[in-house]
Amino acid sequence: MKVLLINGSPKEKGNTAFALEQMAEVFAEQGIETEMIHVGNQLIKGCQGCGACYKLGKCVIDDMVNETALKLADADGMVVGSPGYYASPNGTLLSFLDRLFYSTGKINKRMKVGASVVCARRGGTTASMDVLNKYFTISQMPVASSTYWNIIHGGKPGEAEQDAEGIRTMRNLAKNMVFLMKAIAA
């Protein structure tokens, strides 16, 4: 089994990456392969609404969206992590997800487990989670939950490492995803 971990933060090794790494550790312990894809520092153009993906089976803009689409086809789960900016996910990540989910209509995402993870200094996390989870629910992907909202607190780099509850939440989220993926596979 395999899970894609999408890091939507501009910082490759920031608090969002730390949260995803907590999950990756649990996945590894459970024998689940992971791949971290760093999106937040890329130049990702938004969807043009051209509809060419219906004919081509991929986005007409040939960048990491198409590369990730191939990986998504083989994955059993996907975690999307983002910092919360003005109570919303990173704009680059949103452009990436818009194009990824829109252009992969021919890829069956039904019953692939999805989860969103948001990191912020304080507020805006649940609003950001709501935005990210909609990509999963419209694609018939079960959304995994944890013992609390899938959030971790930290503003400055390294601060999330001090959020013991957030770390437990990330690790429990990974355990719940493993359970769901194995249950669906059975």
Coordinates of N, CA, C and O in Angstrom, one line a residue:
M1 N 0.8 -1.2 0.0 CA 0.0 0.0 0.0 C 0.9 1.2 0.0 O 2.0 1.2 0.5
K2 N 0.3 2.3 -0.5 CA 1.1 3.6 -0.7 C 0.2 4.8 -0.4 O -0.9 4.8 -0.8
V3 N 0.8 5.8 0.3 CA 0.2 7.0 0.5 C 1.0 8.2 0.0 O 2.3 8.2 0.2
L4 N 0.4 9.1 -0.7 CA 1.1 10.3 -1.2 C 0.9 11.4 -0.1 O -0.2 11.6 0.4
L5 N 2.0 12.0 0.3 CA 2.0 13.1 1.2 C 2.3 14.4 0.5 O 3.4 14.5 -0.1
I6 N 1.4 15.3 0.4 CA 1.5 16.5 -0.4 C 1.8 17.6 0.6 O 1.0 18.0 1.4
N7 N 3.0 18.2 0.4 CA 3.4 19.3 1.3 C 3.1 20.6 0.5 O 3.8 21.0 -0.4
G8 N 2.1 21.3 1.0 CA 1.7 22.6 0.3 C 2.4 23.8 0.9 O 2.0 24.9 0.4
S9 N 3.3 23.6 1.8 CA 4.0 24.8 2.3 C 5.1 25.3 1.4 O 5.8 24.4 0.8
P10 N 5.4 26.6 1.4 CA 6.5 27.0 0.6 C 7.8 26.6 1.3 O 8.9 26.4 0.6
K11 N 7.8 26.3 2.6 CA 9.0 25.8 3.3 C 9.1 24.3 3.3 O 8.2 23.6 3.8
E12 N 10.1 23.8 2.6 CA 10.3 22.4 2.4 C 10.4 21.6 3.8 O 10.0 20.5 3.9
K13 N 11.0 22.2 4.8 CA 11.3 21.6 6.1 C 10.6 22.4 7.2 O 11.1 22.4 8.3
G14 N 9.5 23.0 6.9 CA 8.8 23.7 8.0 C 7.9 22.9 8.8 O 8.0 21.7 8.9
N15 N 6.9 23.6 9.5 CA 6.0 22.9 10.4 C 5.1 21.9 9.7 O 4.7 20.9 10.2
T16 N 4.6 22.3 8.5 CA 3.7 21.4 7.7 C 4.5 20.1 7.4 O 4.0 19.0 7.5
A17 N 5.7 20.2 6.9 CA 6.5 19.0 6.6 C 6.7 18.2 7.9 O 6.7 17.0 7.9
F18 N 6.9 18.8 9.0 CA 7.1 18.1 10.3 C 5.8 17.3 10.6 O 5.9 16.1 11.0
A19 N 4.7 17.9 10.4 CA 3.4 17.2 10.6 C 3.3 15.9 9.7 O 3.0 14.8 10.2
L20 N 3.6 16.1 8.5 CA 3.6 15.0 7.5 C 4.6 13.9 7.8 O 4.4 12.7 7.7
E21 N 5.8 14.4 8.3 CA 6.8 13.4 8.7 C 6.4 12.5 9.9 O 6.7 11.4 10.0
Q22 N 5.6 13.1 10.8 CA 5.1 12.3 11.9 C 4.2 11.2 11.4 O 4.2 10.1 11.9
M23 N 3.4 11.5 10.4 CA 2.5 10.5 9.8 C 3.3 9.5 9.0 O 3.1 8.3 9.1
A24 N 4.4 10.0 8.3 CA 5.2 9.0 7.5 C 5.9 8.0 8.4 O 6.0 6.8 8.1
E25 N 6.3 8.4 9.6 CA 6.9 7.4 10.6 C 5.9 6.3 10.9 O 6.2 5.2 11.0
V26 N 4.6 6.7 11.2 CA 3.6 5.7 11.5 C 3.3 4.8 10.3 O 3.2 3.6 10.5
F27 N 3.2 5.4 9.2 CA 3.0 4.6 8.0 C 4.1 3.6 7.8 O 3.8 2.4 7.5
A28 N 5.3 4.0 8.0 CA 6.5 3.1 7.8 C 6.4 1.9 8.8 O 6.6 0.8 8.5
E29 N 6.0 2.3 10.1 CA 5.9 1.2 11.1 C 4.8 0.2 10.7 O 4.9 -0.9 11.1
Q30 N 3.8 0.6 10.0 CA 2.7 -0.2 9.6 C 2.9 -0.9 8.2 O 2.0 -1.5 7.6
G31 N 4.1 -0.7 7.6 CA 4.4 -1.3 6.3 C 3.8 -0.6 5.1 O 3.7 -1.1 4.1
I32 N 3.4 0.7 5.3 CA 2.8 1.5 4.2 C 3.9 2.4 3.6 O 4.6 3.1 4.3
E33 N 4.1 2.3 2.3 CA 5.0 3.1 1.6 C 4.5 4.5 1.5 O 3.3 4.7 1.3
T34 N 5.4 5.5 1.6 CA 5.0 6.9 1.4 C 5.9 7.6 0.4 O 7.0 7.2 0.2
E35 N 5.3 8.7 -0.2 CA 6.1 9.5 -1.0 C 5.7 11.0 -0.7 O 4.5 11.3 -0.8
M36 N 6.7 11.8 -0.4 CA 6.5 13.2 -0.1 C 6.6 14.0 -1.4 O 7.7 13.9 -2.0
I37 N 5.6 14.8 -1.7 CA 5.7 15.6 -2.9 C 5.6 17.1 -2.4 O 4.6 17.4 -1.8
H38 N 6.6 17.8 -2.7 CA 6.6 19.2 -2.2 C 6.1 20.1 -3.3 O 6.7 20.3 -4.4
V39 N 5.0 20.7 -3.1 CA 4.3 21.5 -4.0 C 4.4 23.0 -3.7 O 4.5 23.9 -4.6
G40 N 4.4 23.4 -2.5 CA 4.3 24.8 -2.0 C 5.3 25.7 -2.5 O 5.1 27.0 -2.5
N41 N 6.4 25.3 -3.0 CA 7.5 26.2 -3.5 C 7.6 26.2 -5.0 O 8.5 26.7 -5.5
Q42 N 6.6 25.6 -5.7 CA 6.7 25.5 -7.1 C 5.8 26.6 -7.8 O 4.9 27.2 -7.1
L43 N 6.1 26.9 -9.0 CA 5.2 27.8 -9.8 C 4.2 26.9 -10.5 O 4.4 26.3 -11.5
I44 N 3.0 26.9 -9.9 CA 1.9 26.1 -10.4 C 0.8 27.0 -11.0 O 0.2 27.8 -10.2
K45 N 0.6 26.9 -12.2 CA -0.4 27.8 -12.9 C -1.8 27.2 -12.5 O -2.0 26.0 -12.4
G46 N -2.8 28.1 -12.4 CA -4.1 27.6 -12.1 C -4.8 27.0 -13.3 O -4.3 27.1 -14.4
C47 N -5.9 26.4 -13.1 CA -6.7 25.7 -14.1 C -7.2 26.8 -15.1 O -7.7 27.8 -14.7
Q48 N -7.1 26.5 -16.4 CA -7.5 27.4 -17.5 C -9.0 27.1 -17.8 O -9.6 27.9 -18.6
G49 N -9.5 26.0 -17.4 CA -10.9 25.7 -17.7 C -11.1 25.4 -19.2 O -12.1 25.5 -19.7
C50 N -10.0 24.9 -19.8 CA -10.0 24.6 -21.3 C -10.7 23.3 -21.6 O -11.1 23.1 -22.8
G51 N -10.8 22.4 -20.7 CA -11.4 21.1 -20.9 C -10.6 20.1 -21.7 O -11.1 19.1 -22.0
A52 N -9.4 20.5 -22.1 CA -8.6 19.6 -22.9 C -8.3 18.3 -22.1 O -8.0 17.2 -22.8
C53 N -8.3 18.3 -20.8 CA -8.0 17.1 -20.0 C -9.0 16.0 -20.3 O -8.7 14.8 -20.2
Y54 N -10.3 16.4 -20.7 CA -11.3 15.4 -21.0 C -10.8 14.5 -22.2 O -11.0 13.3 -22.3
K55 N -10.2 15.2 -23.2 CA -9.7 14.5 -24.4 C -8.4 13.8 -24.2 O -8.1 12.7 -24.6
L56 N -7.5 14.5 -23.5 CA -6.1 14.1 -23.3 C -5.9 13.1 -22.2 O -5.0 12.3 -22.2
G57 N -6.8 13.1 -21.2 CA -6.7 12.2 -20.0 C -5.6 12.8 -19.1 O -5.2 12.1 -18.1
K58 N -5.2 14.0 -19.3 CA -4.2 14.7 -18.4 C -4.4 16.2 -18.7 O -5.0 16.6 -19.6
C59 N -3.7 17.0 -17.8 CA -3.8 18.4 -17.9 C -2.9 18.9 -19.1 O -1.9 18.3 -19.3
V60 N -3.4 19.9 -19.8 CA -2.7 20.4 -21.0 C -1.4 21.1 -20.5 O -0.5 21.2 -21.3
I61 N -1.4 21.6 -19.3 CA -0.2 22.2 -18.8 C 0.7 21.1 -18.2 O 0.3 20.4 -17.2
D62 N 1.8 20.8 -18.8 CA 2.6 19.6 -18.5 C 3.6 20.0 -17.4 O 4.7 20.4 -17.7
D63 N 3.2 19.8 -16.2 CA 4.1 20.0 -15.0 C 3.9 18.9 -14.0 O 3.4 17.9 -14.3
M64 N 4.2 19.2 -12.7 CA 4.2 18.2 -11.7 C 2.8 17.7 -11.4 O 2.6 16.7 -10.8
V65 N 1.7 18.4 -11.9 CA 0.4 18.0 -11.7 C 0.2 16.6 -12.5 O -0.3 15.7 -11.9
N66 N 0.7 16.6 -13.7 CA 0.6 15.3 -14.5 C 1.4 14.2 -13.9 O 1.0 13.0 -13.9
E67 N 2.6 14.6 -13.4 CA 3.5 13.6 -12.7 C 2.8 13.0 -11.5 O 2.8 11.8 -11.2
T68 N 2.1 13.8 -10.7 CA 1.5 13.4 -9.5 C 0.2 12.6 -9.8 O -0.1 11.7 -9.1
A69 N -0.5 12.9 -10.9 CA -1.7 12.2 -11.3 C -1.3 10.7 -11.5 O -2.1 9.8 -11.1
L70 N -0.2 10.4 -12.1 CA 0.2 9.0 -12.3 C 0.4 8.3 -11.0 O 0.1 7.2 -10.8
K71 N 1.0 9.0 -10.1 CA 1.3 8.5 -8.7 C 0.0 8.3 -8.0 O -0.2 7.3 -7.2
L72 N -1.0 9.2 -8.1 CA -2.3 9.1 -7.5 C -3.0 7.9 -7.9 O -3.7 7.2 -7.2
A73 N -2.9 7.6 -9.2 CA -3.6 6.4 -9.8 C -3.2 5.1 -9.0 O -4.0 4.2 -8.9
D74 N -1.9 5.0 -8.6 CA -1.4 3.8 -7.9 C -1.5 3.9 -6.4 O -1.1 2.9 -5.7
A75 N -1.9 5.0 -5.8 CA -1.9 5.2 -4.4 C -3.2 4.7 -3.8 O -4.2 4.7 -4.4
D76 N -3.1 4.3 -2.5 CA -4.3 3.9 -1.7 C -4.8 5.1 -0.9 O -5.9 5.0 -0.4
G77 N -4.0 6.1 -0.7 CA -4.3 7.2 0.2 C -3.5 8.4 -0.2 O -2.5 8.4 -0.8
M78 N -4.0 9.6 0.3 CA -3.4 10.8 0.0 C -3.6 11.8 1.2 O -4.7 11.9 1.7
V79 N -2.5 12.4 1.7 CA -2.6 13.4 2.7 C -2.2 14.7 2.1 O -1.1 14.8 1.5
V80 N -3.0 15.7 2.3 CA -2.6 17.1 1.8 C -2.4 18.0 3.0 O -3.3 18.1 3.8
G81 N -1.2 18.5 3.1 CA -0.8 19.4 4.2 C -0.6 20.8 3.7 O 0.0 21.0 2.7
S82 N -1.1 21.7 4.5 CA -0.9 23.1 4.2 C -0.8 24.0 5.4 O -1.4 23.7 6.4
P83 N 0.0 25.1 5.3 CA -0.1 26.1 6.3 C -1.5 26.8 6.1 O -2.0 26.8 5.0
G84 N -2.0 27.4 7.2 CA -3.2 28.2 7.1 C -2.8 29.7 6.9 O -2.1 30.3 7.7
Y85 N -3.2 30.2 5.7 CA -2.9 31.6 5.4 C -4.3 32.4 5.3 O -5.1 32.0 4.4
Y86 N -4.5 33.3 6.2 CA -5.8 34.0 6.1 C -7.0 33.1 6.1 O -7.9 33.2 5.3
A87 N -6.9 32.0 7.0 CA -7.9 31.0 7.1 C -8.2 30.2 5.8 O -9.3 29.8 5.5
S88 N -7.1 30.0 5.0 CA -7.2 29.3 3.8 C -5.9 28.6 3.5 O -4.9 29.0 4.0
P89 N -5.9 27.5 2.8 CA -4.7 26.8 2.4 C -3.9 27.7 1.4 O -4.4 28.7 0.8
N90 N -2.6 27.4 1.3 CA -1.7 28.1 0.4 C -2.3 28.1 -1.0 O -2.7 27.1 -1.5
G91 N -2.2 29.3 -1.7 CA -2.8 29.4 -3.0 C -2.1 28.5 -4.1 O -2.8 28.0 -5.0
T92 N -0.8 28.3 -3.9 CA -0.1 27.4 -4.9 C -0.7 26.0 -4.8 O -1.0 25.3 -5.8
L93 N -0.9 25.6 -3.5 CA -1.5 24.2 -3.3 C -2.9 24.1 -3.9 O -3.3 23.1 -4.5
L94 N -3.7 25.2 -3.7 CA -5.1 25.1 -4.3 C -5.0 25.1 -5.8 O -5.8 24.3 -6.4
S95 N -4.1 25.8 -6.5 CA -4.0 25.7 -7.9 C -3.6 24.3 -8.3 O -4.2 23.7 -9.3
F96 N -2.7 23.7 -7.6 CA -2.3 22.3 -7.8 C -3.4 21.3 -7.7 O -3.7 20.5 -8.6
L97 N -4.2 21.4 -6.6 CA -5.3 20.5 -6.3 C -6.4 20.7 -7.3 O -7.0 19.7 -7.8
D98 N -6.7 21.9 -7.7 CA -7.8 22.2 -8.7 C -7.5 21.4 -9.9 O -8.3 20.7 -10.5
R99 N -6.2 21.6 -10.4 CA -5.9 21.0 -11.7 C -5.7 19.4 -11.5 O -6.1 18.7 -12.4
L100 N -5.2 19.0 -10.4 CA -5.0 17.5 -10.2 C -6.3 16.8 -10.2 O -6.5 15.8 -10.9
F101 N -7.3 17.3 -9.4 CA -8.5 16.6 -9.3 C -9.4 16.8 -10.5 O -10.1 15.9 -10.9
Y102 N -9.3 18.0 -11.1 CA -10.1 18.2 -12.3 C -9.6 17.4 -13.5 O -10.4 16.8 -14.3
S103 N -8.3 17.3 -13.7 CA -7.8 16.6 -14.8 C -7.7 15.1 -14.7 O -7.4 14.4 -15.7
T104 N -8.0 14.6 -13.5 CA -7.9 13.1 -13.3 C -9.3 12.5 -13.2 O -9.4 11.5 -12.5
G105 N -10.2 13.0 -14.0 CA -11.6 12.4 -14.0 C -11.6 11.0 -14.4 O -12.5 10.2 -14.0
K106 N -10.6 10.6 -15.2 CA -10.6 9.2 -15.7 C -9.9 8.2 -14.7 O -9.9 7.0 -14.8
I107 N -9.2 8.8 -13.7 CA -8.6 8.0 -12.6 C -9.6 7.8 -11.5 O -10.2 8.7 -11.0
N108 N -9.8 6.5 -11.2 CA -10.8 6.2 -10.2 C -10.2 6.5 -8.8 O -9.3 5.8 -8.3
K109 N -10.7 7.6 -8.2 CA -10.3 7.9 -6.8 C -11.2 7.4 -5.8 O -10.9 7.5 -4.6
R110 N -12.3 6.8 -6.2 CA -13.3 6.3 -5.2 C -12.6 5.3 -4.3 O -12.0 4.3 -4.7
M111 N -12.8 5.5 -3.0 CA -12.4 4.7 -1.9 C -10.9 4.8 -1.6 O -10.3 4.0 -0.9
K112 N -10.2 5.7 -2.3 CA -8.8 6.0 -1.8 C -9.0 6.9 -0.6 O -9.8 7.8 -0.6
V113 N -8.3 6.7 0.4 CA -8.5 7.4 1.7 C -7.8 8.8 1.6 O -6.6 8.8 1.2
G114 N -8.5 9.8 2.0 CA -7.9 11.2 2.0 C -7.9 11.8 3.4 O -8.7 11.4 4.2
A115 N -6.9 12.6 3.6 CA -6.9 13.4 4.9 C -6.2 14.7 4.6 O -5.2 14.8 3.8
S116 N -6.7 15.7 5.3 CA -6.0 17.0 5.2 C -5.4 17.3 6.6 O -5.9 16.9 7.6
V117 N -4.3 18.1 6.5 CA -3.5 18.5 7.7 C -3.2 19.9 7.5 O -2.7 20.4 6.5
V118 N -3.5 20.7 8.6 CA -3.2 22.2 8.5 C -2.4 22.6 9.7 O -2.7 22.2 10.8
C119 N -1.5 23.5 9.4 CA -0.6 24.0 10.4 C -0.8 25.5 10.4 O -0.7 26.2 9.4
A120 N -0.9 26.1 11.6 CA -1.0 27.5 11.7 C -0.6 28.0 13.1 O -0.6 27.1 14.0
R121 N -0.3 29.2 13.3 CA 0.0 29.7 14.6 C -1.2 29.6 15.5 O -1.0 29.2 16.7
R122 N -2.3 29.9 15.1 CA -3.6 29.9 15.9 C -4.8 29.5 15.0 O -5.1 28.4 14.8
G123 N -5.5 30.5 14.5 CA -6.8 30.4 13.9 C -6.7 30.1 12.4 O -5.6 30.2 11.8
G124 N -7.8 29.7 11.8 CA -7.9 29.5 10.4 C -7.7 28.0 10.0 O -7.9 27.7 8.8
T125 N -7.4 27.2 10.9 CA -7.1 25.8 10.6 C -8.3 25.0 10.1 O -8.3 24.3 9.1
T126 N -9.4 25.1 10.9 CA -10.6 24.3 10.5 C -11.2 24.8 9.2 O -11.7 24.0 8.4
A127 N -11.2 26.1 8.9 CA -11.6 26.6 7.6 C -10.8 26.1 6.5 O -11.3 25.7 5.4
S128 N -9.5 26.0 6.7 CA -8.6 25.5 5.7 C -8.8 24.0 5.5 O -8.8 23.5 4.4
M129 N -9.1 23.2 6.6 CA -9.4 21.8 6.5 C -10.6 21.6 5.7 O -10.7 20.7 4.8
D130 N -11.6 22.4 5.9 CA -12.9 22.3 5.1 C -12.6 22.4 3.6 O -13.2 21.7 2.9
V131 N -11.8 23.4 3.2 CA -11.5 23.6 1.8 C -10.8 22.4 1.3 O -11.2 21.8 0.2
L132 N -9.8 21.9 2.0 CA -9.0 20.7 1.5 C -9.9 19.4 1.4 O -9.8 18.6 0.5
N133 N -10.7 19.2 2.4 CA -11.5 18.0 2.4 C -12.5 17.9 1.3 O -12.9 16.8 0.9
K134 N -12.9 19.0 0.8 CA -13.9 19.0 -0.3 C -13.3 18.3 -1.6 O -14.1 17.8 -2.4
Y135 N -12.0 18.4 -1.8 CA -11.4 17.7 -2.9 C -11.7 16.2 -2.8 O -12.0 15.5 -3.8
F136 N -11.6 15.7 -1.6 CA -11.8 14.3 -1.3 C -13.3 13.9 -1.4 O -13.6 12.9 -2.1
T137 N -14.1 14.7 -0.8 CA -15.5 14.2 -0.8 C -16.2 14.3 -2.1 O -17.0 13.4 -2.4
I138 N -15.8 15.2 -3.0 CA -16.4 15.2 -4.3 C -15.9 14.1 -5.2 O -16.5 13.8 -6.2
S139 N -14.8 13.5 -4.7 CA -14.2 12.4 -5.5 C -14.5 11.0 -4.9 O -13.8 10.1 -5.3
Q140 N -15.4 11.0 -4.0 CA -15.8 9.7 -3.4 C -14.7 9.1 -2.6 O -14.6 7.9 -2.5
M141 N -13.9 9.9 -2.0 CA -12.8 9.4 -1.2 C -13.1 9.6 0.3 O -13.5 10.7 0.8
P142 N -13.1 8.5 1.1 CA -13.4 8.6 2.5 C -12.3 9.5 3.2 O -11.2 9.4 2.8
V143 N -12.8 10.3 4.1 CA -11.9 11.3 4.7 C -11.6 10.7 6.1 O -12.5 10.5 6.9
A144 N -10.3 10.6 6.4 CA -9.9 10.1 7.7 C -9.9 11.2 8.7 O -9.6 12.3 8.4
S145 N -10.2 10.8 10.0 CA -10.1 11.7 11.1 C -9.2 11.2 12.1 O -8.6 10.2 12.0
S146 N -9.0 12.0 13.2 CA -8.1 11.7 14.3 C -8.8 11.9 15.6 O -10.0 12.0 15.6
T147 N -8.0 12.1 16.6 CA -8.6 12.3 18.0 C -9.0 13.7 18.2 O -9.6 14.0 19.2
Y148 N -8.6 14.6 17.3 CA -9.0 16.0 17.3 C -8.9 16.5 15.9 O -8.7 15.7 15.0
W149 N -9.2 17.7 15.6 CA -9.1 18.2 14.3 C -7.7 17.9 13.8 O -6.7 17.9 14.6
N150 N -7.5 17.7 12.5 CA -6.2 17.3 11.9 C -5.3 18.6 11.8 O -4.9 19.0 10.7
I151 N -5.0 19.2 12.9 CA -4.2 20.4 13.0 C -3.0 20.3 13.9 O -3.0 19.5 14.8
I152 N -2.0 21.1 13.6 CA -0.9 21.2 14.5 C -0.5 22.7 14.5 O -0.7 23.4 13.5
H153 N -0.1 23.2 15.7 CA 0.1 24.6 15.9 C 1.6 24.9 15.8 O 2.4 24.2 16.4
G154 N 1.9 26.0 15.1 CA 3.3 26.5 15.0 C 3.3 27.6 14.0 O 2.8 27.4 12.9
G155 N 3.9 28.7 14.3 CA 4.0 29.8 13.4 C 5.4 29.8 12.8 O 5.6 29.7 11.6
K156 N 6.4 30.0 13.7 CA 7.8 30.0 13.3 C 8.3 28.6 13.1 O 7.8 27.7 13.7
P157 N 9.3 28.4 12.1 CA 9.8 27.1 11.9 C 10.3 26.4 13.2 O 10.9 27.0 14.0
G158 N 9.8 25.2 13.4 CA 10.2 24.4 14.6 C 9.2 24.5 15.7 O 9.3 23.7 16.6
E159 N 8.3 25.4 15.7 CA 7.3 25.5 16.8 C 6.3 24.3 16.8 O 5.9 24.0 17.9
A160 N 6.0 23.7 15.7 CA 5.1 22.6 15.7 C 5.7 21.4 16.5 O 5.0 20.6 17.1
E161 N 7.0 21.3 16.6 CA 7.7 20.3 17.4 C 7.4 20.4 18.9 O 7.6 19.4 19.6
Q162 N 6.8 21.5 19.3 CA 6.5 21.7 20.7 C 5.0 21.4 21.0 O 4.6 21.5 22.1
D163 N 4.2 21.1 20.0 CA 2.8 20.9 20.1 C 2.6 19.4 20.3 O 2.3 18.7 19.3
A164 N 2.6 18.9 21.5 CA 2.5 17.5 21.8 C 1.2 17.0 21.4 O 1.1 15.9 20.9
E165 N 0.1 17.7 21.6 CA -1.2 17.3 21.2 C -1.3 17.2 19.7 O -1.9 16.2 19.1
G166 N -0.8 18.1 19.0 CA -0.8 18.1 17.5 C 0.0 16.9 17.0 O -0.4 16.3 16.0
I167 N 1.1 16.6 17.6 CA 1.9 15.4 17.2 C 1.1 14.1 17.4 O 1.0 13.3 16.5
R168 N 0.5 14.0 18.5 CA -0.4 12.8 18.8 C -1.5 12.7 17.7 O -1.9 11.7 17.2
T169 N -2.1 13.9 17.4 CA -3.2 13.9 16.4 C -2.7 13.5 15.1 O -3.4 12.7 14.4
M170 N -1.5 13.9 14.7 CA -0.9 13.5 13.4 C -0.7 12.0 13.4 O -1.0 11.3 12.4
R171 N -0.1 11.5 14.4 CA 0.2 10.0 14.5 C -1.1 9.2 14.5 O -1.1 8.1 13.9
N172 N -2.1 9.6 15.3 CA -3.4 8.9 15.3 C -4.1 9.0 14.0 O -4.7 8.0 13.6
L173 N -3.9 10.1 13.3 CA -4.5 10.2 11.9 C -3.9 9.2 11.0 O -4.6 8.5 10.3
A174 N -2.6 9.0 11.1 CA -2.0 8.0 10.2 C -2.4 6.6 10.6 O -2.7 5.8 9.7
K175 N -2.6 6.3 11.9 CA -3.1 5.0 12.3 C -4.5 4.7 11.7 O -4.8 3.6 11.3
N176 N -5.3 5.8 11.8 CA -6.7 5.6 11.3 C -6.7 5.5 9.8 O -7.6 4.7 9.3
M177 N -5.8 6.1 9.1 CA -5.8 6.0 7.7 C -5.4 4.5 7.3 O -5.9 3.9 6.4
V178 N -4.4 4.0 8.0 CA -4.0 2.6 7.8 C -5.1 1.7 8.0 O -5.4 0.8 7.1
F179 N -5.9 1.9 9.1 CA -7.1 1.0 9.3 C -8.0 1.1 8.2 O -8.5 0.1 7.7
L180 N -8.4 2.3 7.7 CA -9.3 2.5 6.7 C -8.9 1.9 5.3 O -9.6 1.2 4.7
M181 N -7.6 2.1 5.0 CA -7.1 1.6 3.8 C -7.1 0.0 3.8 O -7.5 -0.6 2.8
K182 N -6.7 -0.6 4.9 CA -6.7 -2.0 5.0 C -8.1 -2.6 5.0 O -8.4 -3.6 4.4
A183 N -9.0 -1.9 5.6 CA -10.5 -2.3 5.6 C -11.1 -2.3 4.2 O -11.8 -3.2 3.8
I184 N -10.8 -1.2 3.5 CA -11.3 -1.1 2.2 C -10.7 -2.1 1.3 O -11.4 -2.7 0.4
A185 N -9.4 -2.4 1.4 CA -8.7 -3.4 0.6 C -9.3 -4.8 0.9 O -9.3 -5.6 -0.1
A186 N -9.7 -5.0 2.1 CA -10.2 -6.4 2.5 C -11.6 -6.5 1.9 O -12.1 -7.6 1.6

